[in-house]
PDB file of C-alpha atoms in Angstrom:
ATOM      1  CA  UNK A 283      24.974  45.947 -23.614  1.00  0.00           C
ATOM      2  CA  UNK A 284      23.593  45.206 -20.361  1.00  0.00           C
ATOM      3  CA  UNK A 285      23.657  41.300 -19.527  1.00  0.00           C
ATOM      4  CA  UNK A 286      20.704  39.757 -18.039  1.00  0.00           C
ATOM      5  CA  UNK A 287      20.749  36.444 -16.225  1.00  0.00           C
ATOM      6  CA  UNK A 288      17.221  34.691 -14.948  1.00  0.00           C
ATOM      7  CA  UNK A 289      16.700  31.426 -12.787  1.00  0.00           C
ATOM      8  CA  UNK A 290      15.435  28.857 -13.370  1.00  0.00           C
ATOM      9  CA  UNK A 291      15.633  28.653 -16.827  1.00  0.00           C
ATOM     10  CA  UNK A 292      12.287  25.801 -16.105  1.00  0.00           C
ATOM     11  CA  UNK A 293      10.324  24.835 -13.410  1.00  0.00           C
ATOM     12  CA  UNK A 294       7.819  22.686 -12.884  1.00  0.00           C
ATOM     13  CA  UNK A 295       5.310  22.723  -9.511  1.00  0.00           C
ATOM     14  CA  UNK A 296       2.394  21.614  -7.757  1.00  0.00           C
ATOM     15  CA  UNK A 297      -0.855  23.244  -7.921  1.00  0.00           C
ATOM     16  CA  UNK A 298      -0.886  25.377  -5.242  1.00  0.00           C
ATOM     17  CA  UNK A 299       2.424  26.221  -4.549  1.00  0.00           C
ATOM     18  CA  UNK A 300       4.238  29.521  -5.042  1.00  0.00           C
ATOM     19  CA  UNK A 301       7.655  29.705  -7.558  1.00  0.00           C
ATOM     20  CA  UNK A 302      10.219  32.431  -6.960  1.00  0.00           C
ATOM     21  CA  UNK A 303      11.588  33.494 -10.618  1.00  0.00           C
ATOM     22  CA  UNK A 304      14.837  35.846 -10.645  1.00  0.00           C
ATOM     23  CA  UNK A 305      15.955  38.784 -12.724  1.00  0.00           C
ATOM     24  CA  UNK A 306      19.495  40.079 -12.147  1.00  0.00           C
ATOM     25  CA  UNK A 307      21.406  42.786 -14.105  1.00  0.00           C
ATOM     26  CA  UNK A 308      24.834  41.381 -13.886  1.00  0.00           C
ATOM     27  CA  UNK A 309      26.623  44.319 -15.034  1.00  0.00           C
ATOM     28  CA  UNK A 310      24.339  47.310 -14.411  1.00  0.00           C
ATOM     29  CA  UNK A 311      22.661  48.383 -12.178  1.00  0.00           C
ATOM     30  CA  UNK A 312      18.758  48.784 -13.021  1.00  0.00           C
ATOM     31  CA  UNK A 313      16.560  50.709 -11.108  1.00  0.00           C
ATOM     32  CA  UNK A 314      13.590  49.604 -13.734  1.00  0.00           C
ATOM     33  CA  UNK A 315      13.277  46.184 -14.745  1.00  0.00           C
ATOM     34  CA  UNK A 316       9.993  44.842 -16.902  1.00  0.00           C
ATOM     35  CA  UNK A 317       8.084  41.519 -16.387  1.00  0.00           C
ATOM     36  CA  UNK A 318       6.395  40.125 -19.860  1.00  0.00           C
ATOM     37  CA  UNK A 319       4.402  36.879 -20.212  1.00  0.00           C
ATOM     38  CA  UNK A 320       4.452  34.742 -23.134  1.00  0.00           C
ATOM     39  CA  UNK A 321       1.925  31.611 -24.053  1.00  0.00           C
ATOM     40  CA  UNK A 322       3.127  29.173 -26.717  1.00  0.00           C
ATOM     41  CA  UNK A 323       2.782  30.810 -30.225  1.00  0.00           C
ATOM     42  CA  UNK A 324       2.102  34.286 -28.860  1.00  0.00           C
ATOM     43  CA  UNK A 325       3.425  37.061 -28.260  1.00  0.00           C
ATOM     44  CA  UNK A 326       5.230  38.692 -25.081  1.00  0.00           C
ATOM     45  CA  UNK A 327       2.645  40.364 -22.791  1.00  0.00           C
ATOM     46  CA  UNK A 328       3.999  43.216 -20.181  1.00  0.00           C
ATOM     47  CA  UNK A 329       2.850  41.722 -17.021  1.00  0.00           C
ATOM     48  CA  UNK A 330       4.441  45.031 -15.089  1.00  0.00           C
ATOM     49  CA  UNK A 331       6.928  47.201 -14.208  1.00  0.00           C
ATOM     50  CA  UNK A 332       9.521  46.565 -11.581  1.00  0.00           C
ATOM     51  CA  UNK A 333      11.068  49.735  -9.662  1.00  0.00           C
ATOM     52  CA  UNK A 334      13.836  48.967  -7.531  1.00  0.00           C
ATOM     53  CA  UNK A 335      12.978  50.501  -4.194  1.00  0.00           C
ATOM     54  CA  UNK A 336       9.362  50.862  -4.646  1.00  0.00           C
ATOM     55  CA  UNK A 337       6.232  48.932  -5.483  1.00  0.00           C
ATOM     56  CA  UNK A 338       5.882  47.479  -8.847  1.00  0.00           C
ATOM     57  CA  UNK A 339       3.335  49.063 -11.743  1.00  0.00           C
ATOM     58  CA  UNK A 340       0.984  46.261 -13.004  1.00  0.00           C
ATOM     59  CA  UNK A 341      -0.766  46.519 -16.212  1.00  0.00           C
ATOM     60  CA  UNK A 342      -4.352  46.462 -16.675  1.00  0.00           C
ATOM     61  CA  UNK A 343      -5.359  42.792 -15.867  1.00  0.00           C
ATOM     62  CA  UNK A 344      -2.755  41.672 -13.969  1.00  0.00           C
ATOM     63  CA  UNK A 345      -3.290  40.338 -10.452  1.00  0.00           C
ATOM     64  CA  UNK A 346      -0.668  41.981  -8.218  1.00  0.00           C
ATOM     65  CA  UNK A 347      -1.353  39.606  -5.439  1.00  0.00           C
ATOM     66  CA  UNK A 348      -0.748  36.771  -7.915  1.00  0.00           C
ATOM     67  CA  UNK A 349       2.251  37.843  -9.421  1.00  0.00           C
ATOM     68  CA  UNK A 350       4.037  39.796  -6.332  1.00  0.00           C
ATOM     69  CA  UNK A 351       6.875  41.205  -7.773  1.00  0.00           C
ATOM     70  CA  UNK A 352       9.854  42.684  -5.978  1.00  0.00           C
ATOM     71  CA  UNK A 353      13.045  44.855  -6.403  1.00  0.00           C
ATOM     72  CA  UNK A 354      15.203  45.155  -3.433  1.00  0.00           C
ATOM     73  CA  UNK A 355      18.233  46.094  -4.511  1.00  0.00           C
ATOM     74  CA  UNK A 356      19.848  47.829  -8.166  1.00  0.00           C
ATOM     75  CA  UNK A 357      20.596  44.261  -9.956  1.00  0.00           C
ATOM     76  CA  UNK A 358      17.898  41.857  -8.941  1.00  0.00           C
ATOM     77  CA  UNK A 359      14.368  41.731  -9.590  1.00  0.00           C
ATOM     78  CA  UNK A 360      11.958  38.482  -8.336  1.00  0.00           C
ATOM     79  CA  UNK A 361       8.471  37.694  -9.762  1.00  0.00           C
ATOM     80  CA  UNK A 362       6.587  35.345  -7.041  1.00  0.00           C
ATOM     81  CA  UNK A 363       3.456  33.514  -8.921  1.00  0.00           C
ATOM     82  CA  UNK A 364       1.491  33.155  -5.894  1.00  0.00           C
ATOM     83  CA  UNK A 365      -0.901  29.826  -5.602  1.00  0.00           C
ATOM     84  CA  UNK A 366      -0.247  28.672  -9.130  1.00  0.00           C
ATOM     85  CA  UNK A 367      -2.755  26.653 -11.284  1.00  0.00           C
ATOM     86  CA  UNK A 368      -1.662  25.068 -14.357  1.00  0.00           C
ATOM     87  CA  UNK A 369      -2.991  27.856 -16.369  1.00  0.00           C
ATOM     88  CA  UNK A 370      -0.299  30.087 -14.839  1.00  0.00           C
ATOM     89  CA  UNK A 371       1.952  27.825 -17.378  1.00  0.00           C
ATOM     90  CA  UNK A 372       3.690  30.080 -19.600  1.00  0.00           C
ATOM     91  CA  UNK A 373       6.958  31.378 -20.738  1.00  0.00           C
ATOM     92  CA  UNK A 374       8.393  34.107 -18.054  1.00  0.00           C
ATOM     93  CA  UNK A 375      10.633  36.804 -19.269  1.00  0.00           C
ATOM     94  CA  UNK A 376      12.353  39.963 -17.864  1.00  0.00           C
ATOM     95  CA  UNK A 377      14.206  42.921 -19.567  1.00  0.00           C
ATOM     96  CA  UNK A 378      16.500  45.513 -18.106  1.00  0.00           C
ATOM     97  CA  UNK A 379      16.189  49.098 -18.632  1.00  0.00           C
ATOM     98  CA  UNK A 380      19.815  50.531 -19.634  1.00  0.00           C
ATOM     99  CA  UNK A 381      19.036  54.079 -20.164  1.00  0.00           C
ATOM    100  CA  UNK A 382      17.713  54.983 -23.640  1.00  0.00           C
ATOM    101  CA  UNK A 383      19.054  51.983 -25.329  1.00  0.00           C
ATOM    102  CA  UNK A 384      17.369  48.666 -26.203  1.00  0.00           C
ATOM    103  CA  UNK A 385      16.095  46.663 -24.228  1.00  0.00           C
ATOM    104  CA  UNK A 386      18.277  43.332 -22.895  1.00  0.00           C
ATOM    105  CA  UNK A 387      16.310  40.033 -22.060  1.00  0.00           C
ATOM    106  CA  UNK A 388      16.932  37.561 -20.031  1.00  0.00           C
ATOM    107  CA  UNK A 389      16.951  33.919 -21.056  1.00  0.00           C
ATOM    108  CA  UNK A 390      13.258  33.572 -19.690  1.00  0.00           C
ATOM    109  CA  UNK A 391      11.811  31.007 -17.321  1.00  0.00           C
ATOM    110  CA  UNK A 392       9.435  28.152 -18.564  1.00  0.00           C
ATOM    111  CA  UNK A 393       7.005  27.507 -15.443  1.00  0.00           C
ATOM    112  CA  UNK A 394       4.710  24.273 -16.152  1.00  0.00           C
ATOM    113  CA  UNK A 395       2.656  23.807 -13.273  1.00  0.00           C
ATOM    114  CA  UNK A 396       0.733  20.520 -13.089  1.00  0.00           C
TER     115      UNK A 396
ATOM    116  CA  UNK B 164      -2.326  52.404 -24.387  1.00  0.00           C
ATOM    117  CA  UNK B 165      -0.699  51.272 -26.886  1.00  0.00           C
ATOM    118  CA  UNK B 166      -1.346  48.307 -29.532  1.00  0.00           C
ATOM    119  CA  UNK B 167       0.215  47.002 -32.221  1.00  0.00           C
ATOM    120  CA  UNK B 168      -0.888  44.815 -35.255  1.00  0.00           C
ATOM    121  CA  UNK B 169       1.077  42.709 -37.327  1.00  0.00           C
ATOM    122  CA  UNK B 170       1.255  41.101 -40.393  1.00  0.00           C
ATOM    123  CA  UNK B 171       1.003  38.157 -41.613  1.00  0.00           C
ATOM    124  CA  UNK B 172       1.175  35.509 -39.121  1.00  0.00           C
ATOM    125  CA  UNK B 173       3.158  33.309 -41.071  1.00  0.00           C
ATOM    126  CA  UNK B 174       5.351  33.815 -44.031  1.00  0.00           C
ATOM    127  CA  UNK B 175       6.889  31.542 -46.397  1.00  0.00           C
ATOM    128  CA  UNK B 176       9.569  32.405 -49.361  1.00  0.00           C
ATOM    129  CA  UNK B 177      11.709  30.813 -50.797  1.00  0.00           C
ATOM    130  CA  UNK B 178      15.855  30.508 -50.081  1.00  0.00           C
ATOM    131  CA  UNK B 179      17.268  33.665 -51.751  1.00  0.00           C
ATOM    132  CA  UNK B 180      13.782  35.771 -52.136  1.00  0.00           C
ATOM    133  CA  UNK B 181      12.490  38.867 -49.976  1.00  0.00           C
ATOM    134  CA  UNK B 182      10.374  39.066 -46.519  1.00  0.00           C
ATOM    135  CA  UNK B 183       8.089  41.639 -45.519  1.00  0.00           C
ATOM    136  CA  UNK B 184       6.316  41.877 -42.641  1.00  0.00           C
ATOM    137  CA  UNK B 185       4.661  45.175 -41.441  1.00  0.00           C
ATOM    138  CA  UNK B 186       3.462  46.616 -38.366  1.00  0.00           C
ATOM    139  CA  UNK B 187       1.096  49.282 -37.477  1.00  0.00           C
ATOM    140  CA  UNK B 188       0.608  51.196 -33.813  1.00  0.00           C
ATOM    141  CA  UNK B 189      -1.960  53.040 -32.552  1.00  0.00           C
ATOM    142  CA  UNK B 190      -0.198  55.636 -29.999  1.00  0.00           C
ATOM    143  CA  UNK B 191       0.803  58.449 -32.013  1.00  0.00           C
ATOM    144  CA  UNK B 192       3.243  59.142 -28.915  1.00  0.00           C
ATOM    145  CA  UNK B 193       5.804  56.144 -29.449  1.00  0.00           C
ATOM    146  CA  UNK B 194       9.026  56.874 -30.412  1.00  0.00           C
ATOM    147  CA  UNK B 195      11.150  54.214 -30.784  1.00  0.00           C
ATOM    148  CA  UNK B 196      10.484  50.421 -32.755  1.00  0.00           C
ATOM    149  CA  UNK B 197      12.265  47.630 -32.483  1.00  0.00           C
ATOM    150  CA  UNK B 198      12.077  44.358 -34.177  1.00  0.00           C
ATOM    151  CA  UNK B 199      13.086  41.241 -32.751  1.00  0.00           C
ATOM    152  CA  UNK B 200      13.683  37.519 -33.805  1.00  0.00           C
ATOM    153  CA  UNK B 201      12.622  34.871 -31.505  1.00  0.00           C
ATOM    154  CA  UNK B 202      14.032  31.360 -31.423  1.00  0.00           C
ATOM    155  CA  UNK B 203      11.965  28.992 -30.447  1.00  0.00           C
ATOM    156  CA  UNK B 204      12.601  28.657 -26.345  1.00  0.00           C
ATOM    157  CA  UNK B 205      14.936  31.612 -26.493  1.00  0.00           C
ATOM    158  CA  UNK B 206      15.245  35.459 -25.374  1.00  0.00           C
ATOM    159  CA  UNK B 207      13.880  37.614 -28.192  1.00  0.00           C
ATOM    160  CA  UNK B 208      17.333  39.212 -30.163  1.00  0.00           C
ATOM    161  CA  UNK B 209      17.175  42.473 -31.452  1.00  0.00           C
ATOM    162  CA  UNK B 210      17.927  42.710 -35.171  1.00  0.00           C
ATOM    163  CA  UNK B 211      17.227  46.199 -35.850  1.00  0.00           C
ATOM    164  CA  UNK B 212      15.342  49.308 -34.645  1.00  0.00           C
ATOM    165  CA  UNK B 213      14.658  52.983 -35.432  1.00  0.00           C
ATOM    166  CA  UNK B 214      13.622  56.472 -33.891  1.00  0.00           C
ATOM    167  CA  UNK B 215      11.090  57.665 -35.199  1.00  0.00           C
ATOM    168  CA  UNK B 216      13.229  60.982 -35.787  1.00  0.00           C
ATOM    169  CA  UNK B 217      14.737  58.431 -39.076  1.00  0.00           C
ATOM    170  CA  UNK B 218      12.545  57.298 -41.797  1.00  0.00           C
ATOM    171  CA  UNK B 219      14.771  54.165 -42.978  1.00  0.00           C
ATOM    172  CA  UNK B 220      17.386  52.059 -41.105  1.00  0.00           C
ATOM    173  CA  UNK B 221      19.656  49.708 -43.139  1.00  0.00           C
ATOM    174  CA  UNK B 222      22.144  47.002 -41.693  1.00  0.00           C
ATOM    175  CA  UNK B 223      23.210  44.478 -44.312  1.00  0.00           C
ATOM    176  CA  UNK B 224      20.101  42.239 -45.684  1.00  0.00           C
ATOM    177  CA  UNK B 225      18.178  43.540 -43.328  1.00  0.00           C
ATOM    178  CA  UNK B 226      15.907  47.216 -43.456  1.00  0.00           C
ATOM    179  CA  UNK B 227      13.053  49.050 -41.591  1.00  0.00           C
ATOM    180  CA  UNK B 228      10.806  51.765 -42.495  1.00  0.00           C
ATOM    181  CA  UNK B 229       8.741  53.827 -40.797  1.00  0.00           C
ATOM    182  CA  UNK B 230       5.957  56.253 -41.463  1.00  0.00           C
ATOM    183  CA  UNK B 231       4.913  58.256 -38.791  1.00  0.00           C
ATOM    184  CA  UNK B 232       2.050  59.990 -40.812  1.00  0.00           C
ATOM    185  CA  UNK B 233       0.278  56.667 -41.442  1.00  0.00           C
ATOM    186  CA  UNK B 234       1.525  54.886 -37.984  1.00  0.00           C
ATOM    187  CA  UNK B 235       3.125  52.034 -39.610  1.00  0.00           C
ATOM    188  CA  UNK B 236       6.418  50.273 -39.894  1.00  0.00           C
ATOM    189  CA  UNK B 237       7.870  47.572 -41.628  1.00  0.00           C
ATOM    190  CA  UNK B 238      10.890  45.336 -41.570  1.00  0.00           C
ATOM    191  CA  UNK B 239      12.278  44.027 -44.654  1.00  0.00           C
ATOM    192  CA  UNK B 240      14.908  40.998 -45.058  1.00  0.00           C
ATOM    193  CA  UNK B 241      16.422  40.652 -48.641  1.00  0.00           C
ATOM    194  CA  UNK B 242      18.598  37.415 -50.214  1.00  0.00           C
ATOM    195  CA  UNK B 243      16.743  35.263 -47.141  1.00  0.00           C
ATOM    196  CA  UNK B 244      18.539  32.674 -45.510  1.00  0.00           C
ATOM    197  CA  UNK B 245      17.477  29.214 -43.654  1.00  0.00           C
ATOM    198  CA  UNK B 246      18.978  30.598 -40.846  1.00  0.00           C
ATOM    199  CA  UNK B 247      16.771  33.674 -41.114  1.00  0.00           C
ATOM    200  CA  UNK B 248      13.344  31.486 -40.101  1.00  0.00           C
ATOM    201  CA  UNK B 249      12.097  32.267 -36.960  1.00  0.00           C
ATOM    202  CA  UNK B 250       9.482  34.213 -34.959  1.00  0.00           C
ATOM    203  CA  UNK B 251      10.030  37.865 -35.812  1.00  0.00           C
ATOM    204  CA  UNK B 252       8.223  40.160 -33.027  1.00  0.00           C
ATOM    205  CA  UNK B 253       7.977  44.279 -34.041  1.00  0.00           C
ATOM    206  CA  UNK B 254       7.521  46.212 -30.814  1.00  0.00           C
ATOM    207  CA  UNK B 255       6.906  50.107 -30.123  1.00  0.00           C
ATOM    208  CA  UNK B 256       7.950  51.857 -26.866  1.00  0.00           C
ATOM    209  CA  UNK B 257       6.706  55.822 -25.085  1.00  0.00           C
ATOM    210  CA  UNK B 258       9.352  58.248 -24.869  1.00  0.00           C
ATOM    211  CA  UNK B 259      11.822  57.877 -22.146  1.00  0.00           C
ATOM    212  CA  UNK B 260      12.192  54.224 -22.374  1.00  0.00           C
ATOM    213  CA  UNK B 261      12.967  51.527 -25.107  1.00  0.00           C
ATOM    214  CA  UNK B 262      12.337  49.214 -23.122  1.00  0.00           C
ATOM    215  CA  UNK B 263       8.390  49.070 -21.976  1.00  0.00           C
ATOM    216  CA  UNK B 264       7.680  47.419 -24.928  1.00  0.00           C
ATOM    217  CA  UNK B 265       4.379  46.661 -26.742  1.00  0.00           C
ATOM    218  CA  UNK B 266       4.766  43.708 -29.001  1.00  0.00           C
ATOM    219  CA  UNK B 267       3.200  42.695 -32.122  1.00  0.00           C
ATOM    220  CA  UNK B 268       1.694  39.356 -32.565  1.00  0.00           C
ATOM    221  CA  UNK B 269       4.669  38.077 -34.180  1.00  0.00           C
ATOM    222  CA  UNK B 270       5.171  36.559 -37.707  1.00  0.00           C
ATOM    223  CA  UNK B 271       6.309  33.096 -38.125  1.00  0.00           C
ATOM    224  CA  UNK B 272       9.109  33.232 -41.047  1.00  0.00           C
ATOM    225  CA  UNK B 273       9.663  30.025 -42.953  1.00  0.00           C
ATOM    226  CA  UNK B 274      12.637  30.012 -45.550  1.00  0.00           C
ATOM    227  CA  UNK B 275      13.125  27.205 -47.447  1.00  0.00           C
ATOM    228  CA  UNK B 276      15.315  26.016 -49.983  1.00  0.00           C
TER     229      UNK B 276
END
């Protein structure tokens, strides 16, 4: 199966700042890559869908101009939360879209911001 | 859209005993259901899954059923393990993709011995 590598693996920042969080599809390429939140104890939220090329589908909710998300090229994907307050804190994870198969995580990013 | 309930929340048997834990979605549309154990600070792994052209899906101690009539699925684990505790997530997915996934609220599998 497709393997998915994401950095960092945890990060902590400022309120305020902005944190770059990367997706890559190390040995396929992925024109559609998904962006899911998790809090601790709960389940894994689809913040949106990446689409390499073009703009990104958020789901109902989901600030786009918070979390800009971006797919440049086939194998990486980057989720940007924008001016983050500490209740942006959460557990960041992407998956990679390999045809009609299941779906491969990445090791997800814990972002505390304080 | 879709949403999916699961339960329970937290299950506890006993080393050597059988887990249930069931699932129920609410888009008639979804095709495909995957279940998925979840370390604590890890990726979610995927243990089994099914189409929902199959009605039952075995791999070793572990099983999953689905009814498409009544919308619901369930995962079964037999002869539990320690190793088996976890968080175990169900998920359904639209046609075309497995991976958009919709996630249940996870069940919280205690085995002990």
């Amino acid at each position: 199966g497709a393997v998915v590598s994401q950095h960092p693996s945890r990060v902590i920042c400022k309120s305020g700042t902005s944190v770059k969080i990367e997706c890559r599809s190390l040995d396929f390429q992925a024109t559609t890559m998904f962006w899911y939140r998790q809090f601790p104890k709960k389940s894994l939220m689809l913040m949106a869908t990446s689409n390499e090329g073009s703009k990104a589908t958020y789901e109902q909710g989901v600030e786009k101009d918070k979390f800009l998300i971006n797919h440049a090229s086939l194998t990486l994907s980057t989720l940007t939360v924008t001016s983050a307050h500490p209740e942006d804190s959460s557990f960041y994870i992407c998956s990679v879209q390999q045809g009609w198969t299941e779906a491969f995580f990445g090791q997800g990013t814990r972002l505390t911001v304080v | 859209g879709e949403n999916v309930e699961q339960h329970p929340s937290t299950l506890s048997v006993q080393e050597g005993d059988s887990a249930v834990i069931k699932c129920t979605y609410s888009d008639s549309a979804s095709n495909y259901f995957p279940w998925y154990k979840q370390e604590l600070g890890k990726r979610p792994q995927l243990i089994i899954d099914i189409r929902s052209n199959v009605g039952e899906k075995k791999d070793q101690r572990i099983a999953v059923t689905l009814n498409k009539t009544a919308k619901h699925f369930s995962l079964h684990i037999t002869e539990t393990q320690p190793e088996d505790s976890a968080v175990y997530f169900c998920a359904a997915s639209p046609p075309g993709t497995a991976s958009k996934l919709t996630f249940g609220t996870g069940t919280r599998l205690q085995v002990t011995l």
